[in-house]
Amino acid sequence: PRLLSQFFFADERVTRVVAEINRMDTELDPQQYLVLLNQLHLSQAHLLTILERIMEECIPTQRHSRDYLVKFPEELLVDNLGNHMLFAAECLLAGTFLEVEEADGAQLRPQARNLLCSLELVRTVLREQSLSQPSSYPDSVRAVLVQFDRLFAEFELSYVSSLVAVKSPEEIYRQQEIIVLFCETVERALRLGYLTQEMIDGYEPLLMFTIPRLAIISGLLIYPEGPLSLKQSPEQMSRVFSPFYNLLKKIRDLLLVLSAEELCLLEKSLCTAE
């Protein structure tokens, strides 16, 4: 059950697969090479998972900030992101630029080298510790883990930033404004009887359509200074709504001619129409 013992056997597995790959002739048996390569990725992912648990147990208050993850596109926030970063670092160190431009890759290579060297040091130190005192983490082990955690985070941010356009602080703030708008929309809909608490507690599927519809009306009429404010240019709006800037203006103009009774009838119909 001890994490250091688990790390030892996971590390043994990685070492064994690497040795098999180094011994084989990839040209003679390319199919077996692909099988071993897949085993390597799986064993490395398992090793990183245990290492993450060790850092949470050993240096929980010294972990490098991961606040930058909110800037990443959602499609990148997957469980195997860490393993993908490790594979990317190995490719960069080998001079292979699979996803990034060659100029960006050249700038990232020193970081990739430092990260992989730090990982090798972590593996060595934790193996030795697992064989001597598998129930404790001396200061020397903690220092190595802190350094690795920092280098990993720095490489992850640099690599992803060269790969895709990360969200700016302004875009993150705009998305937070949209979250607030949706919350206020739900609160108003509950107060006016458009929705019930039972629908929300029961995750009524219709809410996936109802709440955004009501939020557009709220953003245009009830909270006109919020994230849907048409006083700003499309470039100043969140990327969620900026492509529909002209359409939102047309909707706003139509809403302005409605009476209070007509607006209420419209909102009620939006809560039932599919």
XYZ file of C-alpha atoms in Angstrom:
274
model
C 0.000 0.000 0.000
C 2.962 2.370 0.424
C 3.339 4.831 -2.427
C 7.107 4.480 -2.618
C 6.722 0.722 -3.048
C 4.188 1.280 -5.808
C 6.575 3.738 -7.425
C 9.393 1.183 -7.351
C 7.433 -1.431 -9.286
C 6.005 1.153 -11.718
C 9.516 2.429 -12.357
C 10.731 -1.146 -12.909
C 8.040 -1.577 -15.540
C 9.135 1.572 -17.424
C 12.783 0.510 -17.281
C 11.946 -2.969 -18.574
C 9.914 -1.693 -21.537
C 12.614 0.831 -22.480
C 15.221 -1.958 -22.391
C 13.087 -4.104 -24.711
C 12.709 -1.228 -27.158
C 16.453 -0.549 -27.153
C 17.268 -4.203 -27.839
C 14.969 -4.675 -30.823
C 15.442 -3.833 -34.484
C 12.481 -1.629 -35.322
C 12.888 -2.182 -39.067
C 12.629 -5.967 -38.739
C 9.546 -5.920 -36.520
C 7.743 -2.547 -36.740
C 4.515 -4.053 -35.397
C 6.165 -5.203 -32.173
C 7.812 -1.805 -31.860
C 4.397 -0.123 -31.913
C 3.155 -2.566 -29.281
C 6.100 -1.784 -27.023
C 5.725 1.943 -27.639
C 2.113 1.760 -26.490
C 3.205 -0.208 -23.405
C 5.784 2.487 -22.684
C 3.170 5.248 -22.834
C 0.857 3.304 -20.524
C 3.606 2.492 -18.035
C 4.836 6.105 -18.042
C 1.285 7.341 -17.437
C 0.988 4.963 -14.465
C 4.356 6.144 -13.133
C 3.313 9.805 -13.389
C 0.028 9.051 -11.608
C 1.871 7.545 -8.649
C 4.397 10.389 -8.684
C 1.531 12.888 -8.534
C 0.128 11.100 -5.488
C 3.562 11.118 -3.854
C 3.891 14.877 -4.365
C 0.422 15.439 -2.919
C 1.449 13.439 0.132
C 5.005 14.746 0.444
C 4.912 18.427 -0.645
C 1.218 19.436 -0.642
C 1.919 23.045 0.374
C 4.932 23.466 -1.905
C 3.315 22.512 -5.199
C 3.827 24.918 -8.078
C 0.672 26.859 -8.966
C -1.467 25.354 -11.723
C -3.712 28.417 -12.054
C -2.591 28.728 -15.669
C -4.728 25.700 -16.548
C -7.804 27.956 -16.722
C -6.196 29.579 -19.784
C -6.055 26.291 -21.697
C -8.768 25.282 -24.191
C -11.105 22.782 -22.589
C -10.269 20.065 -25.126
C -6.711 19.963 -23.767
C -7.749 19.425 -20.150
C -7.712 15.636 -20.276
C -6.488 13.062 -17.791
C -3.392 12.148 -19.833
C -2.158 15.726 -20.346
C 0.848 15.119 -18.110
C 1.897 12.033 -20.060
C 1.462 13.968 -23.298
C 3.774 16.684 -21.974
C 6.399 14.071 -21.103
C 6.184 12.556 -24.584
C 6.460 16.026 -26.122
C 9.587 16.740 -24.064
C 11.166 13.477 -25.230
C 10.395 14.308 -28.860
C 11.837 17.805 -28.541
C 15.024 16.493 -26.975
C 15.358 14.043 -29.870
C 14.986 16.907 -32.334
C 11.496 15.909 -33.482
C 8.894 18.669 -33.734
C 5.551 16.877 -34.039
C 3.151 19.648 -33.023
C 5.085 22.907 -32.800
C 7.010 25.006 -35.281
C 10.709 24.292 -35.518
C 11.652 27.717 -34.121
C 9.355 27.222 -31.124
C 10.692 23.718 -30.637
C 14.277 24.990 -30.548
C 13.346 27.436 -27.787
C 11.559 24.718 -25.832
C 14.388 22.176 -26.010
C 16.341 23.540 -22.987
C 13.184 23.330 -20.864
C 12.504 19.812 -22.150
C 16.063 18.775 -21.294
C 15.843 20.200 -17.781
C 12.492 18.498 -17.217
C 13.667 15.065 -18.343
C 16.889 15.341 -16.346
C 14.853 16.290 -13.297
C 12.555 13.299 -13.852
C 15.526 10.940 -14.021
C 16.810 12.397 -10.757
C 13.389 11.938 -9.154
C 13.268 8.319 -10.301
C 16.730 7.630 -8.903
C 16.069 9.312 -5.570
C 12.659 7.674 -5.064
C 13.974 4.227 -5.988
C 16.756 4.567 -3.432
C 14.305 5.817 -0.832
C 11.875 2.967 -1.535
C 14.666 0.438 -0.898
C 15.891 2.068 2.304
C 13.040 3.833 4.116
C 9.805 3.469 2.111
C 7.722 5.179 4.786
C 9.483 8.552 4.997
C 10.461 11.502 2.826
C 13.647 13.277 3.948
C 14.312 16.896 2.994
C 16.575 15.848 0.126
C 13.701 13.937 -1.479
C 11.301 16.839 -0.949
C 13.719 19.266 -2.622
C 14.004 17.057 -5.716
C 10.214 16.758 -5.945
C 9.702 20.517 -5.595
C 12.173 21.163 -8.405
C 10.540 18.594 -10.691
C 7.055 19.961 -10.001
C 8.203 23.485 -10.886
C 9.998 22.432 -14.096
C 7.016 20.346 -15.196
C 4.585 23.240 -14.706
C 6.863 25.702 -16.507
C 7.322 23.359 -19.470
C 3.592 22.571 -19.634
C 2.665 26.259 -19.819
C 5.382 27.084 -22.361
C 4.614 24.111 -24.597
C 0.849 24.590 -24.681
C 1.295 28.346 -25.225
C 3.350 27.599 -28.351
C 0.798 25.038 -29.510
C -2.501 26.924 -29.157
C -3.744 30.379 -28.277
C -4.262 30.294 -24.521
C -6.993 32.414 -23.011
C -6.011 35.906 -21.985
C -6.897 37.237 -18.510
C -9.502 39.422 -20.238
C -11.175 36.421 -21.864
C -11.217 34.535 -18.567
C -12.871 37.542 -16.904
C -15.467 37.696 -19.691
C -16.275 34.027 -19.178
C -16.698 34.642 -15.463
C -19.129 37.447 -16.314
C -21.138 34.977 -18.403
C -21.250 32.560 -15.465
C -22.598 35.356 -13.261
C -25.180 36.241 -15.930
C -26.397 32.644 -16.089
C -26.629 32.457 -12.287
C -28.634 35.683 -12.113
C -30.835 34.448 -14.957
C -31.657 31.248 -13.079
C -32.366 33.200 -9.887
C -34.717 35.551 -11.760
C -36.450 32.653 -13.564
C -37.082 30.915 -10.239
C -38.446 34.133 -8.734
C -40.831 34.678 -11.649
C -41.917 31.042 -11.752
C -40.462 30.255 -15.177
C -38.463 27.411 -13.635
C -38.808 25.299 -10.498
C -36.164 24.134 -8.072
C -37.241 20.555 -8.801
C -36.302 21.001 -12.471
C -32.828 22.165 -11.474
C -32.303 19.499 -8.804
C -33.457 16.842 -11.266
C -31.180 18.082 -14.083
C -34.131 18.558 -16.417
C -32.670 18.262 -19.978
C -34.839 21.129 -21.215
C -32.783 23.501 -19.052
C -29.868 23.125 -21.482
C -31.949 25.153 -23.946
C -34.073 27.220 -21.585
C -31.357 28.862 -19.490
C -29.214 30.110 -22.426
C -32.334 31.529 -24.107
C -33.405 33.350 -20.970
C -29.815 34.490 -20.395
C -29.752 36.214 -23.789
C -32.892 38.168 -22.914
C -31.517 38.996 -19.460
C -28.177 40.046 -20.912
C -29.794 42.344 -23.466
C -32.571 43.881 -21.356
C -32.209 43.218 -17.633
C -28.415 43.567 -17.323
C -27.480 45.670 -20.379
C -24.093 46.616 -18.898
C -23.037 42.982 -18.529
C -21.228 40.578 -20.887
C -23.844 41.023 -23.647
C -23.582 44.807 -23.640
C -23.865 46.051 -27.219
C -22.139 49.295 -26.278
C -18.873 47.431 -26.698
C -17.397 46.259 -29.986
C -17.488 42.576 -31.015
C -13.776 42.343 -30.218
C -14.478 43.351 -26.624
C -17.105 40.640 -26.129
C -16.446 37.058 -25.128
C -15.654 34.745 -28.026
C -18.794 32.839 -27.051
C -21.006 35.704 -28.269
C -18.851 37.926 -30.495
C -19.635 35.985 -33.728
C -23.340 36.753 -33.161
C -22.946 40.474 -32.494
C -25.211 41.608 -35.360
C -27.821 38.984 -34.553
C -27.858 40.092 -30.914
C -28.499 43.681 -32.035
C -31.517 42.529 -34.054
C -32.847 40.534 -31.104
C -32.337 43.503 -28.780
C -34.225 45.817 -31.154
C -37.151 43.392 -31.324
C -37.255 42.983 -27.544
C -37.385 46.736 -26.980
C -40.764 47.042 -28.730
C -42.407 44.392 -26.522
C -44.639 45.320 -23.614
C -44.038 43.825 -20.174
C -46.856 41.339 -20.757
C -45.508 40.340 -24.163
C -41.983 39.898 -22.748
C -43.342 37.691 -19.982
C -45.252 35.598 -22.530
C -42.109 35.286 -24.665
C -39.983 34.111 -21.766
C -42.584 31.564 -20.715
C -42.720 30.208 -24.263
C -38.918 29.885 -24.331
C -39.153 27.668 -21.249
C -41.321 25.138 -23.048
C -40.428 25.346 -26.738
C -37.907 22.873 -28.106
